[in-house]
PDB file of C-alpha atoms in Angstrom:
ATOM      1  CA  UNK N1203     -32.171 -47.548  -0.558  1.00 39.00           C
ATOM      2  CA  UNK N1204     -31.110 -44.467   1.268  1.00 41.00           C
ATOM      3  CA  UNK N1205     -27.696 -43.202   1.098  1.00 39.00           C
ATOM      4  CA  UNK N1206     -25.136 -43.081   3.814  1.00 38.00           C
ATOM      5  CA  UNK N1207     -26.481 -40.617   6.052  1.00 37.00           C
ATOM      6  CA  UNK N1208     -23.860 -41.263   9.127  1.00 42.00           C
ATOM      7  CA  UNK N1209     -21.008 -43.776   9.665  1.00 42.00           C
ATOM      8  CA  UNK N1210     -23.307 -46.243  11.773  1.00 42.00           C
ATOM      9  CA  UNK N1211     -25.837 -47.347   9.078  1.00 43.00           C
ATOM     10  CA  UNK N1212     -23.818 -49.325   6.495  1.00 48.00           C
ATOM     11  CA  UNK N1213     -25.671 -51.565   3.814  1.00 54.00           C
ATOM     12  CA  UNK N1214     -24.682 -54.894   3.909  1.00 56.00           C
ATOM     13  CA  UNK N1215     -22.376 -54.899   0.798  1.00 60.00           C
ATOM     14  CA  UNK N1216     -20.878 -51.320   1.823  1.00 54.00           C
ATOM     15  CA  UNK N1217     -19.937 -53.949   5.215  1.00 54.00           C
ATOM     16  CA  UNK N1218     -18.395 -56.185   3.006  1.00 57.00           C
ATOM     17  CA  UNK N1219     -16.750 -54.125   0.504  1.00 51.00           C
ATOM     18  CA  UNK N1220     -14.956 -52.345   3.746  1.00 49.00           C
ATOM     19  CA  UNK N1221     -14.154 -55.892   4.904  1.00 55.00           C
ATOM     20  CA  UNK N1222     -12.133 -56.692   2.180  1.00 55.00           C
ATOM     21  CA  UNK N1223     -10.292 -53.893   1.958  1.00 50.00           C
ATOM     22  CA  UNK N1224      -9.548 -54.986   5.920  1.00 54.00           C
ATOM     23  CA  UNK N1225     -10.711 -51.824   7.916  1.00 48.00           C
ATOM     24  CA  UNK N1226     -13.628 -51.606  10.562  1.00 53.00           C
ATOM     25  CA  UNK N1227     -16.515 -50.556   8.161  1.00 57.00           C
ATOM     26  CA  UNK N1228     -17.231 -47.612  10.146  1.00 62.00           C
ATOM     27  CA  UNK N1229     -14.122 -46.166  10.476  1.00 77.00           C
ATOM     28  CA  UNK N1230     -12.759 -43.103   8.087  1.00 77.00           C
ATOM     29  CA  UNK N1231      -9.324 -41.694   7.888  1.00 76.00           C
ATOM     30  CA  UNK N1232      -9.746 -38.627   5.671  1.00 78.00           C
ATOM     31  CA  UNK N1233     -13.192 -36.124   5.193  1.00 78.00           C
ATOM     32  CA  UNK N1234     -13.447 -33.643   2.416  1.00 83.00           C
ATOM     33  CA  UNK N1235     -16.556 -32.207   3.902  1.00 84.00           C
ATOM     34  CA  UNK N1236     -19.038 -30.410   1.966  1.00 90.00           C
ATOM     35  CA  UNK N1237     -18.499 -26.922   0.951  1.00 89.00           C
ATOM     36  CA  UNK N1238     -14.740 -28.127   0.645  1.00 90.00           C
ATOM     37  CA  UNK N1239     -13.511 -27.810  -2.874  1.00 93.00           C
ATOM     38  CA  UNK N1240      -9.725 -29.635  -3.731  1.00 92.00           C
ATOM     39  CA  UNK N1241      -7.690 -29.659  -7.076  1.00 95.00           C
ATOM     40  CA  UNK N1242      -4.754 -32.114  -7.741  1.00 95.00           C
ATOM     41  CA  UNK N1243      -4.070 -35.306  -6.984  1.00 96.00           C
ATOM     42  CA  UNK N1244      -4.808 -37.528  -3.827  1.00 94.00           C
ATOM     43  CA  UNK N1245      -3.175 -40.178  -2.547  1.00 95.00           C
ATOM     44  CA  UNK N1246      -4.313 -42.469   0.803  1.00 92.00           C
ATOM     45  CA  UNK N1247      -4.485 -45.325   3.115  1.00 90.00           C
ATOM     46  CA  UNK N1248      -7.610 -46.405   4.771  1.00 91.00           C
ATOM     47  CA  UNK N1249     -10.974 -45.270   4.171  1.00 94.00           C
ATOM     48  CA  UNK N1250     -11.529 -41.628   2.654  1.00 93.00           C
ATOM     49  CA  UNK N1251     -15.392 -39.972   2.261  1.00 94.00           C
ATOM     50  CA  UNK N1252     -15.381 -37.374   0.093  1.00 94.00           C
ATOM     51  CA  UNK N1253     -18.823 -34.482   0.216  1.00 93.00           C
ATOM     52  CA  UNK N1254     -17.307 -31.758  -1.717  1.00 93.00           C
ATOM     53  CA  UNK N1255     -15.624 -30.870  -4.748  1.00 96.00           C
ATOM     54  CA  UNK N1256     -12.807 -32.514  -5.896  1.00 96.00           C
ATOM     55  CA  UNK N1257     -11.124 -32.440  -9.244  1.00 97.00           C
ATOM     56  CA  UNK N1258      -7.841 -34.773 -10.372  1.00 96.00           C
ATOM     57  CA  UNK N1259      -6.335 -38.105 -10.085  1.00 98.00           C
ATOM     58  CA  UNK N1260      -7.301 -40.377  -6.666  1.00 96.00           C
ATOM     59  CA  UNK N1261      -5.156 -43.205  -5.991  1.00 97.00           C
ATOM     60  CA  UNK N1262      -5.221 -45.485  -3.043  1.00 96.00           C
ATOM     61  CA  UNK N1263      -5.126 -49.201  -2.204  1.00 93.00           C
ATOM     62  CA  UNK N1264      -8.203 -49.152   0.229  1.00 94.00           C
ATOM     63  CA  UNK N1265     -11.774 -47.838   0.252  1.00 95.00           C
ATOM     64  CA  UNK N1266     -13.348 -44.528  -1.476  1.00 95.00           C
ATOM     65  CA  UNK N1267     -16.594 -43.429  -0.169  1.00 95.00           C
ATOM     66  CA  UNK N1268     -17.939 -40.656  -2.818  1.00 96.00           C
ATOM     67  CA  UNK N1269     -21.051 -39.235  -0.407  1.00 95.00           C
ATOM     68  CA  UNK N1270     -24.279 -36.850  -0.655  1.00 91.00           C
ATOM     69  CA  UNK N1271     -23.321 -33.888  -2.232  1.00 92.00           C
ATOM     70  CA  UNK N1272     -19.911 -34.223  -3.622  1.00 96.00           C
ATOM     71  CA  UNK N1273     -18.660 -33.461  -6.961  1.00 97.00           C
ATOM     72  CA  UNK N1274     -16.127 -35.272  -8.105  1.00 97.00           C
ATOM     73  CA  UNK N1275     -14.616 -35.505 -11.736  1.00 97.00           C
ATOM     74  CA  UNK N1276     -11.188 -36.808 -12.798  1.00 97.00           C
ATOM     75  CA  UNK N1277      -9.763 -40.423 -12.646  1.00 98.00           C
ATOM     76  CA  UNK N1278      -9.721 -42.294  -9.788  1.00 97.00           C
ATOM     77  CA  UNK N1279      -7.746 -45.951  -9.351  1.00 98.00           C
ATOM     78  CA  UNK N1280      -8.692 -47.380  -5.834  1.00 97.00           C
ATOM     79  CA  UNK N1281      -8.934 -50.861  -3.523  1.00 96.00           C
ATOM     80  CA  UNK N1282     -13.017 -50.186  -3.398  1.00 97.00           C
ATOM     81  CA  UNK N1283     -15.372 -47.341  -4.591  1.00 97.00           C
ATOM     82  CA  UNK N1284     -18.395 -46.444  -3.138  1.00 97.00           C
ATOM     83  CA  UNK N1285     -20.977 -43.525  -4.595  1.00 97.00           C
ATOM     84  CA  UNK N1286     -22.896 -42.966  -2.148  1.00 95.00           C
ATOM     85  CA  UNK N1287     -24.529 -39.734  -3.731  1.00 93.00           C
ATOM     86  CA  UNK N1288     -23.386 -36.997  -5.587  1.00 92.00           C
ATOM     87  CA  UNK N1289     -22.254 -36.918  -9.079  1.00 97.00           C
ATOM     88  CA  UNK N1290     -19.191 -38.397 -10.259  1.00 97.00           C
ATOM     89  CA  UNK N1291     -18.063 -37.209 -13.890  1.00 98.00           C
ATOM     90  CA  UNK N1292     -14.899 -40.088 -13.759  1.00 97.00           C
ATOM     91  CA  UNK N1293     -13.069 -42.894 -15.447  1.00 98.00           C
ATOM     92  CA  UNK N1294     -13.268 -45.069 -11.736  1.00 98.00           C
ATOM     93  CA  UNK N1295     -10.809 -48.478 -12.116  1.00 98.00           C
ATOM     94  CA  UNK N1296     -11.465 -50.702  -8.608  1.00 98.00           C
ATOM     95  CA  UNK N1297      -9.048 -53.697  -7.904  1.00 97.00           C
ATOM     96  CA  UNK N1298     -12.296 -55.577  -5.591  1.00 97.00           C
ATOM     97  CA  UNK N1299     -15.241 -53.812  -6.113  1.00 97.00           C
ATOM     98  CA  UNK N1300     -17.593 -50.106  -7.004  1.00 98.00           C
ATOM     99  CA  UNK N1301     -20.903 -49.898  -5.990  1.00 97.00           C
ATOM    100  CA  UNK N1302     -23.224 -47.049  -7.315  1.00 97.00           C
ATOM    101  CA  UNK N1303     -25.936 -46.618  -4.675  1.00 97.00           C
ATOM    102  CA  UNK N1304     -29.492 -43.833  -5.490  1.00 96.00           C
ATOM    103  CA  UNK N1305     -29.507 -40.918  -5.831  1.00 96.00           C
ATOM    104  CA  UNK N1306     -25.623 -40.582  -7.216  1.00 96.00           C
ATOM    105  CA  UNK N1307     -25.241 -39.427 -11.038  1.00 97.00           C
ATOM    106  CA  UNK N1308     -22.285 -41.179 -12.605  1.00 98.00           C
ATOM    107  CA  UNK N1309     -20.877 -40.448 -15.900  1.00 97.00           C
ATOM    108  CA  UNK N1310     -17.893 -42.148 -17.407  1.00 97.00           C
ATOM    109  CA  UNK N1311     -15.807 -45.678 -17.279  1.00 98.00           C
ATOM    110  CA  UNK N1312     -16.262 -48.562 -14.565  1.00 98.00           C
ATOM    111  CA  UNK N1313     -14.016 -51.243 -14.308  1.00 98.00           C
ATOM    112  CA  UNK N1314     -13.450 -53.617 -11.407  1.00 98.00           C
ATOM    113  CA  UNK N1315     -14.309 -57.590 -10.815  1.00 97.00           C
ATOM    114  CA  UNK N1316     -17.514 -56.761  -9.091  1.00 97.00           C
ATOM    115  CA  UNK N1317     -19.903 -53.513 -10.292  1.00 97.00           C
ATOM    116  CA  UNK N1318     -23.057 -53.203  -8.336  1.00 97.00           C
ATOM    117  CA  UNK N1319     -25.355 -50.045  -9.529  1.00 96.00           C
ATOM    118  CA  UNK N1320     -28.675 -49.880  -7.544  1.00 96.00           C
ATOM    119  CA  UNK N1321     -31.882 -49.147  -8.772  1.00 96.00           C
ATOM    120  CA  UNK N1322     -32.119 -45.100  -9.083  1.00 96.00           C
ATOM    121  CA  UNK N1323     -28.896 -44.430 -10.113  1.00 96.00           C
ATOM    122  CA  UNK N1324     -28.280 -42.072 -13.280  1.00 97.00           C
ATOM    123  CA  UNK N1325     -25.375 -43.907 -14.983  1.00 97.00           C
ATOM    124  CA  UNK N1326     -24.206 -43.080 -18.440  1.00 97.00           C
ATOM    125  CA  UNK N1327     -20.935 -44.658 -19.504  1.00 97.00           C
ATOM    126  CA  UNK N1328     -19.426 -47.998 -19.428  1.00 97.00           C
ATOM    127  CA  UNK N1329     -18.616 -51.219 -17.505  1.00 95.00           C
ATOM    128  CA  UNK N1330     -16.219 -53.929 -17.911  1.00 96.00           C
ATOM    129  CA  UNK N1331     -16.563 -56.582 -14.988  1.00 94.00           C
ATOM    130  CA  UNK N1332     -13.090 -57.934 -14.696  1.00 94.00           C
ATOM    131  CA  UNK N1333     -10.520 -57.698 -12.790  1.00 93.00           C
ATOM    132  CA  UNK N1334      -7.351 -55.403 -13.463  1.00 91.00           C
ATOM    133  CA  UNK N1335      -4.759 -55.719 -15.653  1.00 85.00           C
ATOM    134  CA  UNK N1336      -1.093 -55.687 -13.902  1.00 73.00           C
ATOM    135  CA  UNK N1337      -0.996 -51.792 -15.959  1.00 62.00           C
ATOM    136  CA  UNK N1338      -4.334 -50.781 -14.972  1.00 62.00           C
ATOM    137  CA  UNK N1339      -3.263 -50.904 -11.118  1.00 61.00           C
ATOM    138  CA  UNK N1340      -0.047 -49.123 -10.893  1.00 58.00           C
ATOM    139  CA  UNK N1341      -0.042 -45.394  -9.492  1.00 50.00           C
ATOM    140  CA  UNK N1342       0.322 -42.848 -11.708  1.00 42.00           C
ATOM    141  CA  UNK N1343       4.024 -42.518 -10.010  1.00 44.00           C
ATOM    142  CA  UNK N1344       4.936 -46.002 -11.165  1.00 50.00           C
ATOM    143  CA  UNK N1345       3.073 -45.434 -14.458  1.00 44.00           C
ATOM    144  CA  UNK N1346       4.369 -42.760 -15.303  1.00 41.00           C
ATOM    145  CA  UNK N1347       7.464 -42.515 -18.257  1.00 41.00           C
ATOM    146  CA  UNK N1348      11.113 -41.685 -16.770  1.00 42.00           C
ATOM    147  CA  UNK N1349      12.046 -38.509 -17.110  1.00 42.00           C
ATOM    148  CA  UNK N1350      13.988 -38.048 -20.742  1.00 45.00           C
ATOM    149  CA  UNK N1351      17.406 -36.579 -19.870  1.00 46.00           C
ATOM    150  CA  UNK N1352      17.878 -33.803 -22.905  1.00 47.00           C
ATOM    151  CA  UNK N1353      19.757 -34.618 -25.993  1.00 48.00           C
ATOM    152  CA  UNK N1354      23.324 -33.328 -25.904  1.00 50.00           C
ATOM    153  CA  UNK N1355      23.650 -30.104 -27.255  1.00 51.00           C
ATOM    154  CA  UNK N1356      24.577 -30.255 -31.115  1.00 49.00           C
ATOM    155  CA  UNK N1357      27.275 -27.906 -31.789  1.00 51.00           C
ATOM    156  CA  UNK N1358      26.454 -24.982 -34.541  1.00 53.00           C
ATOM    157  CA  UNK N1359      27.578 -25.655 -37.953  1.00 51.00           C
ATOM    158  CA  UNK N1360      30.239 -22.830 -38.946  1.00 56.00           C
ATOM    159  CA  UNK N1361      29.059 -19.698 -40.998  1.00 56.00           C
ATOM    160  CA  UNK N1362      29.788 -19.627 -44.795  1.00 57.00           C
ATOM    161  CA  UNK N1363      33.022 -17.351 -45.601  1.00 62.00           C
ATOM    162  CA  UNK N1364      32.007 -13.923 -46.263  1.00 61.00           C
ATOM    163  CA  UNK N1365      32.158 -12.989 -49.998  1.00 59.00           C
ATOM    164  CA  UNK N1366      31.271 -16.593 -51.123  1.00 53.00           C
ATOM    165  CA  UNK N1367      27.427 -17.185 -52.213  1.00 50.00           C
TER     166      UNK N1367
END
């Protein structure tokens, strides 16, 4: 199967996986074009392609679209995931679906309700084919532990008198 070469030649389940996630399969909110190169965290709404670098945490309740040439490595917690091409070195949670389509090279841990890996594909990790666990789909925000507010200073014990040992 060939990869996602434009916006206007969807496979079927790339259709449906859009569907779900209730956007226009064809529409994309946010590009990281190729020869673009991001650190950090990500978070969006809608449909995001990525096709360049990108290292850190993506979180979003609709669809990913990893593309030809991108290089993406981190963790990544989204409605839908879609490789497309590339290589992916990631830990990728999905709350409907992730779909590996040839040529992409994935490396790391799959979990979502529905996995789909094509024939082609270089995968090398794991899958678990449920769906999420209430934890597994928070945001790193929601996950993450409160702030600890610093112990109260102790005060200093007092010095020994001089001359005693």
């Amino acid at each position: 199967m060939e990869p996602l070469s434009g916006q206007d030649d969807l496979p079927p389940r790339v259709e449906a996986s859009a569907a779900q996630a209730g956007h226009r399969p064809t529409e994309i909110n946010a590009l990281l074009g190729r020869g673009t190169r991001f650190e950090g965290k990500l978070y969006f709404e809608g449909r995001v392609r990525l096709d360049g670098d990108f290292q850190g945490e993506i979180r979003g309740d609709d669809v990913l679209v990893i593309g030809d040439g991108a290089r993406v490595s981190g963790d990544i917690l989204v409605g839908a995931c879609i490789v497309t091409g590339g290589e992916v070195n990631a830990s990728i949670r999905a709350r409907t679906a992730i779909e590996l389509y040839a040529p992409s090279k994935v490396t790391g841990a799959l979990h979502a309700p529905a996995i789909f890996i094509d024939r082609g594909v270089q995968f090398d990790g794991t899958c678990k084919m449920a769906p999420l666990d209430e934890a597994d789909t928070r945001t790193s925000k929601e996950a993450a532990p409160p702030p600890s507010t610093p112990a109260p200073p102790t005060p200093a014990s007092p010095a020994p008198p001089a001359g005693r040992e």
